[in-house]
Short mmCIF file of C-alpha atoms in Angstrom, two decimals:
data_model
loop_
_atom_site.label_atom_id
_atom_site.label_comp_id
_atom_site.label_asym_id
_atom_site.label_seq_id
_atom_site.Cartn_x
_atom_site.Cartn_y
_atom_site.Cartn_z
CA MET A 1 -27.94 8.84 10.36
CA GLY A 2 -26.66 5.72 8.61
CA TRP A 3 -28.16 2.27 8.61
CA HIS A 4 -25.01 0.43 9.79
CA GLY A 5 -25.96 -2.65 11.83
CA VAL A 6 -29.44 -1.43 12.74
CA ALA A 7 -32.38 -3.78 13.14
CA THR A 8 -35.84 -2.46 13.91
CA VAL A 9 -38.85 -4.01 15.63
CA LEU A 10 -42.23 -2.62 14.73
CA SER A 11 -45.27 -2.87 16.98
CA ILE A 12 -48.51 -2.37 15.12
CA GLY A 13 -51.42 -1.43 17.31
CA GLU A 14 -55.12 -1.43 16.70
CA GLY A 15 -56.18 0.21 13.47
CA GLY A 16 -52.74 -0.34 11.96
CA ALA A 17 -51.10 2.55 13.89
CA LEU A 18 -47.33 2.45 14.32
CA CYS A 19 -46.68 2.23 18.04
CA GLU A 20 -42.96 1.61 18.65
CA VAL A 21 -39.63 1.49 16.79
CA ARG A 22 -36.54 0.49 18.78
CA SER A 23 -33.01 -0.76 18.11
CA VAL A 24 -32.15 -4.27 19.27
CA LEU A 25 -28.51 -4.38 18.01
CA PRO A 26 -25.50 -2.62 19.56
CA PRO A 27 -23.86 0.23 17.64
CA ALA A 28 -21.72 -0.74 14.66
CA SER A 29 -18.53 0.49 16.36
CA ALA A 30 -19.11 -1.88 19.24
CA SER A 31 -20.15 -4.92 17.19
CA ALA A 32 -17.47 -4.68 14.50
CA PRO A 33 -14.04 -6.04 15.43
CA SER A 34 -11.49 -3.31 16.06
CA SER A 35 -8.97 -2.96 13.24
CA SER A 36 -5.32 -2.56 14.12
CA ALA A 37 -3.21 0.40 13.10
CA ALA A 38 -1.37 -1.79 10.64
CA ASP A 39 -4.60 -2.51 8.73
CA THR A 40 -5.25 1.19 8.16
CA ASP A 41 -1.79 2.05 6.89
CA ASP A 42 -1.92 4.53 4.01
CA VAL A 43 -5.73 4.68 4.22
CA PRO A 44 -7.38 8.11 4.58
CA ALA A 45 -9.08 8.84 7.87
CA ALA A 46 -12.50 9.14 6.25
CA ALA A 47 -12.05 5.82 4.47
CA SER A 48 -10.72 3.96 7.54
CA SER A 49 -13.61 5.17 9.72
CA LYS A 50 -16.10 3.56 7.30
CA LYS A 51 -14.27 0.24 7.11
CA SER A 52 -17.01 -1.90 8.62
CA GLU A 53 -19.95 -3.96 7.50
CA MET A 54 -21.80 -3.04 4.36
CA PRO A 55 -24.83 -0.78 5.11
CA MET A 56 -28.17 -2.55 5.37
CA ARG A 57 -31.10 -1.61 3.19
CA PRO A 58 -33.63 0.55 5.13
CA PRO A 59 -36.77 -1.35 6.21
CA ARG A 60 -39.95 -0.88 4.19
CA LEU A 61 -42.67 0.28 6.56
CA PRO A 62 -46.24 -0.84 5.86
CA ALA A 63 -48.52 1.93 4.69
CA PRO A 64 -51.21 2.87 7.24
CA GLU A 65 -54.80 2.08 6.22
CA ASN A 66 -56.22 5.55 6.88
CA GLU A 67 -53.33 7.38 5.18
CA SER A 68 -54.23 10.61 3.49
CA GLU A 69 -52.91 11.68 0.11
CA GLU A 70 -50.60 14.28 1.67
CA GLU A 71 -49.19 11.75 4.16
CA ARG A 72 -48.67 9.26 1.34
CA LYS A 73 -46.64 11.84 -0.65
CA ARG A 74 -44.51 12.66 2.39
CA ARG A 75 -43.91 8.95 3.01
CA LYS A 76 -42.89 8.33 -0.62
CA LYS A 77 -40.57 11.33 -0.51
CA ARG A 78 -39.00 10.09 2.72
CA GLU A 79 -38.53 6.57 1.34
CA LYS A 80 -36.91 7.95 -1.82
CA LYS A 81 -34.53 10.05 0.25
CA GLU A 82 -33.63 7.08 2.46
CA LYS A 83 -33.05 4.92 -0.62
CA ARG A 84 -30.69 7.54 -2.10
CA MET A 85 -28.80 7.83 1.19
CA PHE A 86 -28.47 4.05 1.30
CA LYS A 87 -26.94 3.95 -2.18
CA GLU A 88 -24.47 6.74 -1.34
CA GLU A 89 -23.40 5.09 1.91
CA ARG A 90 -23.03 1.70 0.23
CA LYS A 91 -20.89 3.25 -2.49
CA ALA A 92 -18.71 4.97 0.15
CA ALA A 93 -18.34 1.69 2.07
CA GLU A 94 -17.27 -0.15 -1.09
CA ALA A 95 -14.70 2.59 -1.85
CA ALA A 96 -13.36 2.36 1.71
CA GLU A 97 -13.06 -1.42 1.43
CA ALA A 98 -11.22 -1.09 -1.89
CA ALA A 99 -8.83 1.49 -0.37
CA ALA A 100 -8.15 -0.79 2.58
CA ALA A 101 -7.44 -3.73 0.25
CA ALA A 102 -5.07 -1.59 -1.83
CA ALA A 103 -3.28 -0.49 1.34
CA ARG A 104 -2.86 -4.09 2.40
CA ARG A 105 -1.40 -4.97 -1.00
CA ARG A 106 1.04 -2.03 -0.83
CA ARG A 107 2.06 -3.03 2.67
CA GLN A 108 2.76 -6.61 1.54
CA GLN A 109 4.81 -5.36 -1.42
CA ARG A 110 6.87 -3.11 0.86
CA LYS A 111 7.54 -5.99 3.21
CA GLN A 112 8.85 -8.02 0.27
CA LYS A 113 11.01 -5.24 -1.23
CA GLU A 114 12.19 -3.16 1.74
CA PRO A 115 15.10 -4.35 3.87
CA PRO A 116 14.34 -5.11 7.48
CA LYS A 117 14.07 -2.02 9.65
CA VAL A 118 16.69 -1.21 12.26
CA PRO A 119 15.53 -2.40 15.69
CA THR A 120 15.74 0.93 17.48
CA HIS A 121 14.25 -0.53 20.66
CA VAL A 122 17.17 -2.99 21.05
CA SER A 123 20.23 -1.47 22.71
CA GLU A 124 22.52 -4.49 23.11
CA GLY A 125 23.25 -7.91 21.68
CA TRP A 126 23.60 -6.77 18.03
CA ARG A 127 26.21 -5.29 15.69
CA VAL A 128 26.34 -3.41 12.39
CA GLN A 129 28.35 -5.01 9.60
CA PRO A 130 28.84 -3.08 6.31
CA ALA A 131 28.13 -5.05 3.16
CA ALA A 132 29.66 -4.28 -0.24
CA LYS A 133 27.56 -3.79 -3.35
CA GLY A 134 27.86 -6.62 -5.81
CA ALA A 135 27.97 -4.52 -9.00
CA THR A 136 31.77 -4.09 -9.02
CA TYR A 137 32.31 -7.75 -8.15
CA ASP A 138 30.01 -8.89 -10.97
CA ARG A 139 31.76 -6.62 -13.46
CA MET A 140 35.19 -7.92 -12.44
CA ARG A 141 34.01 -11.50 -12.90
CA ARG A 142 32.57 -10.60 -16.30
CA ALA A 143 35.86 -8.94 -17.30
CA LEU A 144 37.84 -12.03 -16.28
CA ALA A 145 35.48 -14.24 -18.29
CA LEU A 146 35.82 -11.98 -21.35
CA PHE A 147 39.60 -11.93 -20.99
CA ALA A 148 39.71 -15.73 -20.89
CA ARG A 149 37.14 -16.56 -23.60
CA ASP A 150 36.53 -13.65 -25.97
CA GLU A 151 39.38 -13.00 -28.41
CA ARG A 152 37.83 -9.68 -29.45
CA SER A 153 37.84 -8.26 -25.91
CA ILE A 154 41.59 -7.51 -25.95
CA SER A 155 44.37 -7.69 -28.55
CA PRO A 156 46.49 -10.88 -28.74
CA TYR A 157 49.60 -8.85 -27.87
CA LEU A 158 48.09 -7.42 -24.66
CA TYR A 159 46.64 -10.82 -23.78
CA ALA A 160 50.09 -12.41 -23.99
CA ARG A 161 51.72 -9.54 -22.08
CA VAL A 162 49.23 -9.73 -19.19
CA LEU A 163 49.78 -13.49 -18.93
CA GLY A 164 53.56 -12.98 -19.03
CA ASP A 165 54.10 -14.93 -22.23
CA ALA A 166 56.87 -12.91 -23.90
CA ALA A 167 57.32 -15.40 -26.73
CA ALA A 168 53.65 -15.22 -27.70
CA ALA A 169 53.73 -11.44 -27.41
CA ALA A 170 56.66 -11.29 -29.83
CA LEU A 171 54.73 -13.35 -32.37
CA ALA A 172 51.36 -11.61 -31.86
CA PRO A 173 50.50 -9.14 -34.61
CA TYR A 174 49.56 -5.67 -33.46
CA ALA A 175 49.11 -2.14 -34.75
CA PRO A 176 50.20 0.01 -31.80
CA ALA A 177 49.21 3.34 -33.28
CA GLU A 178 46.88 2.66 -36.15
CA GLY A 179 46.13 5.98 -37.86
CA VAL A 180 48.27 7.86 -35.32
CA ARG A 181 51.25 9.98 -36.39
CA LEU A 182 53.76 11.24 -33.89
CA PRO A 183 53.16 14.98 -33.45
CA LYS A 184 55.88 17.57 -33.81
CA SER A 185 55.15 18.74 -30.27
CA ALA A 186 53.74 16.77 -27.35
CA ASP A 187 52.02 19.88 -25.95
CA ALA A 188 48.24 20.21 -26.02
CA PRO A 189 46.16 23.41 -26.35
CA GLY A 190 44.78 24.79 -23.11
CA LEU A 191 47.39 22.98 -20.98
CA PRO A 192 50.84 24.02 -19.69
CA PRO A 193 53.78 23.04 -21.93
CA LEU A 194 55.40 19.71 -21.11
CA ASN A 195 58.94 19.29 -19.87
CA GLU A 196 61.42 16.87 -21.40
CA SER A 197 60.47 13.79 -19.38
CA GLN A 198 56.73 14.42 -19.85
CA ALA A 199 57.10 14.88 -23.62
CA ALA A 200 59.19 11.72 -23.87
CA ALA A 201 56.55 9.76 -21.95
CA VAL A 202 53.74 11.06 -24.21
CA LEU A 203 55.59 10.33 -27.45
CA GLY A 204 56.66 6.90 -26.23
CA ALA A 205 53.09 5.97 -25.25
CA LEU A 206 51.74 7.06 -28.64
CA SER A 207 53.96 4.59 -30.47
CA ALA A 208 53.58 1.54 -28.17
CA PRO A 209 50.73 -0.95 -27.71
CA LEU A 210 51.44 -1.06 -23.97
CA ALA A 211 52.95 1.86 -22.05
CA LEU A 212 53.66 2.44 -18.37
CA ILE A 213 54.21 5.96 -17.01
CA GLN A 214 55.44 6.36 -13.45
CA GLY A 215 54.57 9.74 -11.97
CA PRO A 216 55.83 10.45 -8.45
CA PRO A 217 53.96 13.13 -6.45
CA GLY A 218 54.27 16.63 -7.89
CA THR A 219 55.64 15.65 -11.31
CA GLY A 220 52.65 16.84 -13.34
CA LYS A 221 51.08 13.46 -13.94
CA SER A 222 47.57 14.87 -14.59
CA VAL A 223 48.84 17.30 -17.26
CA THR A 224 50.78 14.47 -18.89
CA CYS A 225 47.70 12.23 -18.95
CA ALA A 226 45.51 15.01 -20.39
CA SER A 227 48.08 15.79 -23.10
CA LEU A 228 48.40 12.11 -23.98
CA ALA A 229 44.60 11.75 -24.14
CA TYR A 230 44.45 14.73 -26.51
CA HIS A 231 46.96 13.21 -28.93
CA LEU A 232 45.35 9.77 -28.74
CA ALA A 233 41.96 11.29 -29.55
CA THR A 234 43.22 13.47 -32.39
CA GLY A 235 45.31 10.71 -33.94
CA GLY A 236 48.57 12.60 -33.41
CA ARG A 237 47.45 15.50 -35.63
CA GLY A 238 46.95 17.97 -32.79
CA GLY A 239 50.52 18.78 -31.90
CA ALA A 240 51.71 20.15 -35.22
CA GLY A 241 50.88 23.70 -34.32
CA GLY A 242 52.21 23.59 -30.79
CA GLY A 243 50.31 23.95 -27.59
CA GLY A 244 47.95 26.83 -26.97
CA GLY A 245 47.87 30.05 -28.94
CA SER A 246 46.04 30.48 -32.19
CA GLY A 247 46.78 26.89 -33.14
CA GLY A 248 44.32 25.66 -30.51
CA ASN A 249 41.24 26.32 -32.62
CA SER A 250 42.57 24.51 -35.67
CA ASN A 251 43.67 21.62 -33.51
CA THR A 252 40.26 21.42 -31.94
CA ALA A 253 38.64 21.45 -35.36
CA ALA A 254 40.91 18.62 -36.42
CA ALA A 255 39.96 16.70 -33.32
CA SER A 256 36.25 17.17 -33.82
CA SER A 257 36.44 16.20 -37.51
CA SER A 258 38.51 13.12 -36.79
CA PRO A 259 36.74 9.90 -37.73
CA SER A 260 38.62 7.93 -35.06
CA PRO A 261 36.45 6.30 -32.35
CA PRO A 262 36.49 7.72 -28.82
CA ILE A 263 39.15 6.76 -26.32
CA LEU A 264 38.33 5.51 -22.83
CA VAL A 265 39.98 7.24 -19.87
CA THR A 266 39.46 5.66 -16.45
CA ALA A 267 40.70 5.75 -12.87
CA PRO A 268 39.74 3.80 -9.74
CA SER A 269 38.13 6.78 -7.92
CA ASN A 270 35.52 9.35 -8.94
CA VAL A 271 37.70 12.22 -7.73
CA ALA A 272 40.57 11.21 -10.03
CA VAL A 273 38.22 10.78 -13.00
CA ASP A 274 36.56 14.18 -12.44
CA HIS A 275 39.95 15.91 -12.17
CA LEU A 276 41.23 14.25 -15.35
CA ALA A 277 38.00 14.95 -17.28
CA GLU A 278 38.27 18.63 -16.39
CA LYS A 279 41.88 18.74 -17.64
CA ILE A 280 41.05 16.99 -20.92
CA ALA A 281 38.03 19.24 -21.54
CA ALA A 282 40.35 22.26 -21.33
CA THR A 283 41.99 21.10 -24.59
CA GLY A 284 38.74 21.60 -26.50
CA LEU A 285 37.89 17.93 -26.98
CA THR A 286 34.35 16.61 -26.56
CA VAL A 287 34.47 14.85 -23.19
CA VAL A 288 31.61 12.78 -21.77
CA ARG A 289 31.73 11.76 -18.13
CA VAL A 290 29.76 8.56 -17.44
CA VAL A 291 28.54 8.76 -13.86
CA ALA A 292 26.93 5.92 -11.93
CA ARG A 293 23.14 6.15 -11.63
CA ALA A 294 23.43 6.55 -7.87
CA ARG A 295 25.70 9.62 -8.27
CA GLU A 296 23.71 11.48 -10.93
CA GLY A 297 22.20 13.82 -8.33
CA VAL A 298 25.56 14.54 -6.60
CA ALA A 299 27.01 17.99 -7.31
CA SER A 300 30.33 17.89 -9.14
CA SER A 301 32.79 20.24 -10.84
CA VAL A 302 32.28 18.33 -14.12
CA GLU A 303 28.50 18.10 -13.91
CA HIS A 304 28.25 19.87 -17.27
CA LEU A 305 30.31 17.07 -18.84
CA SER A 306 28.08 14.25 -17.58
CA LEU A 307 26.28 11.95 -20.00
CA THR A 308 22.88 13.27 -18.88
CA ALA A 309 23.89 16.88 -19.54
CA ALA A 310 25.43 15.94 -22.90
CA VAL A 311 22.22 14.18 -23.99
CA ALA A 312 20.07 17.17 -23.04
CA ALA A 313 22.43 19.58 -24.85
CA ALA A 314 22.52 17.41 -27.99
CA ALA A 315 18.72 17.21 -28.05
CA ARG A 316 18.44 21.00 -27.73
CA ARG A 317 20.94 21.58 -30.53
CA ALA A 318 19.20 19.11 -32.83
CA THR A 319 15.79 20.67 -32.15
CA HIS A 320 17.03 24.21 -32.81
CA ALA A 321 18.83 23.10 -35.99
CA ALA A 322 15.72 21.31 -37.29
CA ALA A 323 13.53 24.35 -36.53
CA ALA A 324 15.97 26.69 -38.27
CA ALA A 325 16.15 24.40 -41.29
CA ALA A 326 12.34 24.22 -41.47
CA GLU A 327 12.02 28.03 -41.33
CA LYS A 328 14.72 28.48 -43.95
CA GLY A 329 13.21 25.86 -46.24
CA GLY A 330 9.69 27.29 -46.10
CA GLY A 331 7.24 24.77 -47.51
CA GLY A 332 9.90 22.10 -47.93
CA GLY A 333 9.89 21.17 -44.24
CA GLY A 334 8.47 17.71 -44.91
CA SER A 335 11.21 16.79 -47.38
CA ARG A 336 13.86 18.18 -45.05
CA LYS A 337 12.47 16.08 -42.24
CA ARG A 338 12.68 12.98 -44.43
CA GLU A 339 16.29 13.85 -45.26
CA LEU A 340 17.27 13.81 -41.57
CA GLY A 341 19.30 10.82 -40.48
CA PHE A 342 18.17 8.37 -37.81
CA ASP A 343 20.39 9.97 -35.14
CA GLN A 344 19.09 13.44 -35.91
CA LYS A 345 15.46 12.30 -35.85
CA THR A 346 15.99 10.61 -32.49
CA LEU A 347 17.53 13.74 -30.96
CA VAL A 348 14.81 16.00 -32.41
CA GLU A 349 12.02 13.82 -31.01
CA LEU A 350 13.76 13.66 -27.63
CA GLY A 351 14.20 17.45 -27.63
CA LYS A 352 10.48 17.96 -28.26
CA MET A 353 9.53 15.62 -25.40
CA LEU A 354 11.95 17.35 -23.03
CA ARG A 355 10.65 20.76 -24.06
CA GLU A 356 7.06 19.68 -23.37
CA ARG A 357 8.09 18.47 -19.93
CA ALA A 358 9.98 21.70 -19.29
CA SER A 359 6.71 23.65 -19.57
CA GLY A 360 5.65 22.12 -16.24
CA PRO A 361 7.57 22.17 -12.94
CA ALA A 362 11.34 22.34 -13.47
CA VAL A 363 12.73 18.84 -12.84
CA PRO A 364 16.31 17.89 -13.84
CA LEU A 365 16.62 15.22 -16.51
CA ALA A 366 18.52 12.88 -14.18
CA GLN A 367 15.74 13.15 -11.58
CA GLN A 368 13.10 12.48 -14.26
CA GLN A 369 14.94 9.28 -15.25
CA GLN A 370 15.14 8.13 -11.61
CA GLN A 371 11.42 8.81 -11.05
CA HIS A 372 10.55 6.94 -14.25
CA ARG A 373 12.63 3.91 -13.22
CA ARG A 374 10.92 3.85 -9.81
CA ARG A 375 7.48 3.99 -11.41
CA ARG A 376 8.30 1.19 -13.85
CA GLY A 377 9.82 -0.91 -11.09
CA GLY A 378 6.80 -0.46 -8.81
CA ALA A 379 3.99 -0.59 -11.33
CA GLY A 380 5.55 -3.05 -13.73
CA GLY A 381 4.32 -1.30 -16.86
CA GLY A 382 0.79 -0.23 -17.71
CA ASP A 383 -0.56 2.99 -19.20
CA ASP A 384 2.67 4.74 -18.24
CA ASP A 385 4.59 2.73 -20.84
CA ASP A 386 3.24 4.68 -23.82
CA GLY A 387 4.80 8.05 -22.99
CA GLU A 388 7.39 7.14 -20.39
CA GLY A 389 8.54 4.03 -22.24
CA ARG A 390 9.05 6.01 -25.41
CA LEU A 391 11.05 8.62 -23.47
CA GLU A 392 13.24 5.91 -21.96
CA SER A 393 13.96 4.34 -25.36
CA LEU A 394 14.79 7.75 -26.84
CA LEU A 395 17.14 8.49 -23.93
CA ARG A 396 18.98 5.21 -24.44
CA ALA A 397 19.34 5.83 -28.16
CA ALA A 398 20.53 9.40 -27.53
CA GLU A 399 23.07 8.17 -24.96
CA ARG A 400 24.47 5.75 -27.53
CA ILE A 401 24.70 8.57 -30.11
CA VAL A 402 26.46 10.93 -27.70
CA LEU A 403 28.93 8.29 -26.52
CA SER A 404 29.82 7.12 -30.03
CA THR A 405 30.41 10.69 -31.28
CA ALA A 406 32.48 11.88 -28.31
CA ASP A 407 36.25 12.29 -28.44
CA VAL A 408 36.91 11.03 -24.90
CA VAL A 409 34.71 8.97 -22.55
CA CYS A 410 35.66 9.19 -18.87
CA ALA A 411 34.50 6.74 -16.21
CA THR A 412 35.79 4.87 -13.20
CA CYS A 413 37.32 1.43 -13.78
CA ALA A 414 34.18 -0.20 -12.38
CA GLY A 415 32.00 2.30 -14.28
CA ALA A 416 33.50 1.10 -17.56
CA GLY A 417 31.32 -1.98 -17.10
CA ASP A 418 28.13 0.12 -17.02
CA HIS A 419 25.37 -1.20 -19.26
CA ARG A 420 25.29 2.15 -21.10
CA LEU A 421 28.77 1.34 -22.45
CA SER A 422 27.84 -2.20 -23.47
CA GLY A 423 28.29 -2.78 -27.17
CA LEU A 424 30.80 0.07 -27.50
CA ARG A 425 34.43 -0.85 -28.20
CA PHE A 426 37.40 1.32 -27.28
CA ALA A 427 40.65 0.57 -29.10
CA ARG A 428 42.64 2.99 -26.92
CA VAL A 429 42.34 2.85 -23.13
CA MET A 430 44.19 4.86 -20.50
CA ILE A 431 44.03 4.07 -16.76
CA ASP A 432 45.17 6.80 -14.38
CA GLU A 433 46.13 5.90 -10.80
CA ALA A 434 46.49 2.35 -12.14
CA THR A 435 48.53 1.28 -9.11
CA GLN A 436 45.44 1.77 -6.90
CA ALA A 437 43.26 -0.62 -8.92
CA THR A 438 43.26 -4.38 -8.47
CA LEU A 439 44.13 -6.45 -11.51
CA PRO A 440 40.52 -7.62 -12.21
CA GLU A 441 39.33 -4.04 -11.78
CA ALA A 442 41.83 -2.82 -14.39
CA LEU A 443 40.66 -5.53 -16.76
CA ILE A 444 37.12 -4.06 -16.85
CA PRO A 445 38.13 -1.16 -19.16
CA ALA A 446 40.92 -3.22 -20.79
CA THR A 447 38.44 -5.83 -22.08
CA LYS A 448 36.35 -3.28 -24.01
CA GLY A 449 38.19 -4.11 -27.24
CA CYS A 450 41.50 -2.55 -26.20
CA ARG A 451 44.37 -2.52 -28.71
CA GLN A 452 46.51 0.17 -27.06
CA LEU A 453 46.77 0.39 -23.26
CA VAL A 454 48.42 3.10 -21.17
CA LEU A 455 48.88 2.61 -17.41
CA VAL A 456 49.76 5.68 -15.33
CA GLY A 457 50.58 5.62 -11.63
CA ASP A 458 53.26 5.24 -8.99
CA HIS A 459 53.81 1.85 -7.39
CA ARG A 460 55.81 3.56 -4.62
CA GLN A 461 52.62 5.14 -3.27
CA LEU A 462 49.32 3.64 -2.12
CA GLY A 463 48.41 0.30 -3.64
CA PRO A 464 45.01 -1.34 -4.17
CA VAL A 465 42.69 -1.48 -1.16
CA CYS A 466 42.10 -5.15 -0.32
CA SER A 467 40.42 -5.82 3.04
CA SER A 468 40.42 -9.61 2.75
CA ARG A 469 43.69 -11.29 3.71
CA ALA A 470 42.80 -14.38 1.69
CA ALA A 471 42.16 -12.26 -1.41
CA ALA A 472 45.40 -10.34 -0.89
CA ALA A 473 47.32 -13.61 -0.57
CA ALA A 474 45.73 -14.80 -3.82
CA GLY A 475 47.12 -11.78 -5.67
CA PHE A 476 44.39 -9.17 -5.34
CA GLY A 477 46.74 -6.93 -3.37
CA SER A 478 48.81 -6.09 -6.46
CA SER A 479 47.89 -4.04 -9.51
CA LEU A 480 48.29 -4.62 -13.23
CA PHE A 481 50.95 -1.88 -13.21
CA GLU A 482 53.02 -3.81 -10.65
CA ARG A 483 52.52 -7.07 -12.51
CA MET A 484 53.96 -5.55 -15.70
CA LEU A 485 56.96 -4.26 -13.77
CA GLU A 486 57.52 -7.70 -12.21
CA LEU A 487 57.40 -9.24 -15.70
CA GLY A 488 60.23 -6.96 -16.80
CA TYR A 489 58.30 -4.21 -18.56
CA ARG A 490 59.93 -0.79 -18.06
CA ALA A 491 58.04 2.38 -17.20
CA ALA A 492 58.77 5.89 -18.41
CA ARG A 493 59.42 8.05 -15.36
CA LEU A 494 58.53 11.71 -14.84
CA THR A 495 61.58 13.31 -13.23
CA THR A 496 60.84 17.02 -12.76
CA GLN A 497 59.25 17.97 -9.42
CA TYR A 498 56.88 20.96 -9.30
CA ARG A 499 55.90 20.76 -5.63
#
């Protein structure tokens, strides 16, 4: 029995005998105010049942005058037991109070962070209105600001062309194909051979700072884009041996050994980017698909090309290479480790951390990153920062290494403004389905340091989706592809129909 809310009255009779002990207070459950269900949210049942007043110290009973030695020992033993029970119950009550306070703090934090719940009990007098995410809007505004203020964001020639200033474009210096030689063949390994109009479009785009390719339905636009991306990435050295055959391996080796920076390939939709990334990867180039954080757990046909998968693969390769070098070097492992570059050390350390985590329950790397971001967002740092913070910094460094060493980086037009691509500059940019992207959306990849821009699409098909009439009237209903056509720029057209 506990001592919660108990008061005792002692009647001492003649000779000091204890005559009566009775309770004069109601039970604790009746005297304590009833707590609502909201106050016991996330509190264990055992803890919530003890959420009441602190236990009172047991009363000290006076020792009888004619107490024998045996009775005195029993009384001392009983008092010691009651004192121990009092300490245990007080400790449990304090723990319950602390748990209730923590639950109240969590509930207040959820009320501040969580959106209001849907009123399921209301059946009329309300409506659901979808709201757009502001990430794409913010990136378009940032791209417009870069286009207007930062001279390094886009070449002077492209800047003048977009603004429609032909005189300034004629005077602007440019190097349309710096380090790029026109190949003997426009074909690419792993892809079907190109027809005459496709080859002409590829060769024309390689030698121009701004190129437009119009591809009506069924004209092999995806194969043309993939072949063009291959030649842009290899600097025009890949077509000398023809497409496919035994020349594919040498071409791939030339592509991988090329010192040229990666090219950026984008499209307005994820489906178009995935399809194009798969085509380009068939040529043997190193392709990295940058997926939005919210889509990292979504199954895709190019999941093996994602940035997360590329980071994990690079870390594994670096760890295996370092282990093999240490075994081969024998006692010289320390000197070999010092000889490793910064990038290699980062990947090796990341590989060791991922291997240690793999010994526990199997959790995908993308899911680990999401869990870590939730913990940091909820806890705001703490002891978790030592291990988890180091893992996050290694992942960011590894992502930068993988992106800078890739041949082709694929992302949506809005995804080109992802913070993981910040600081990286892409001199060559290609936008597929460019007629379906609004002009500010197309400027997101174009303002990443672009010096050579290729727009591929068909203005005779679907245009940009613009729900606002005011925005459409202000010019958001047209694409950069259409603007170039209106300014008199001619597009190379694919003429052969395959379906």
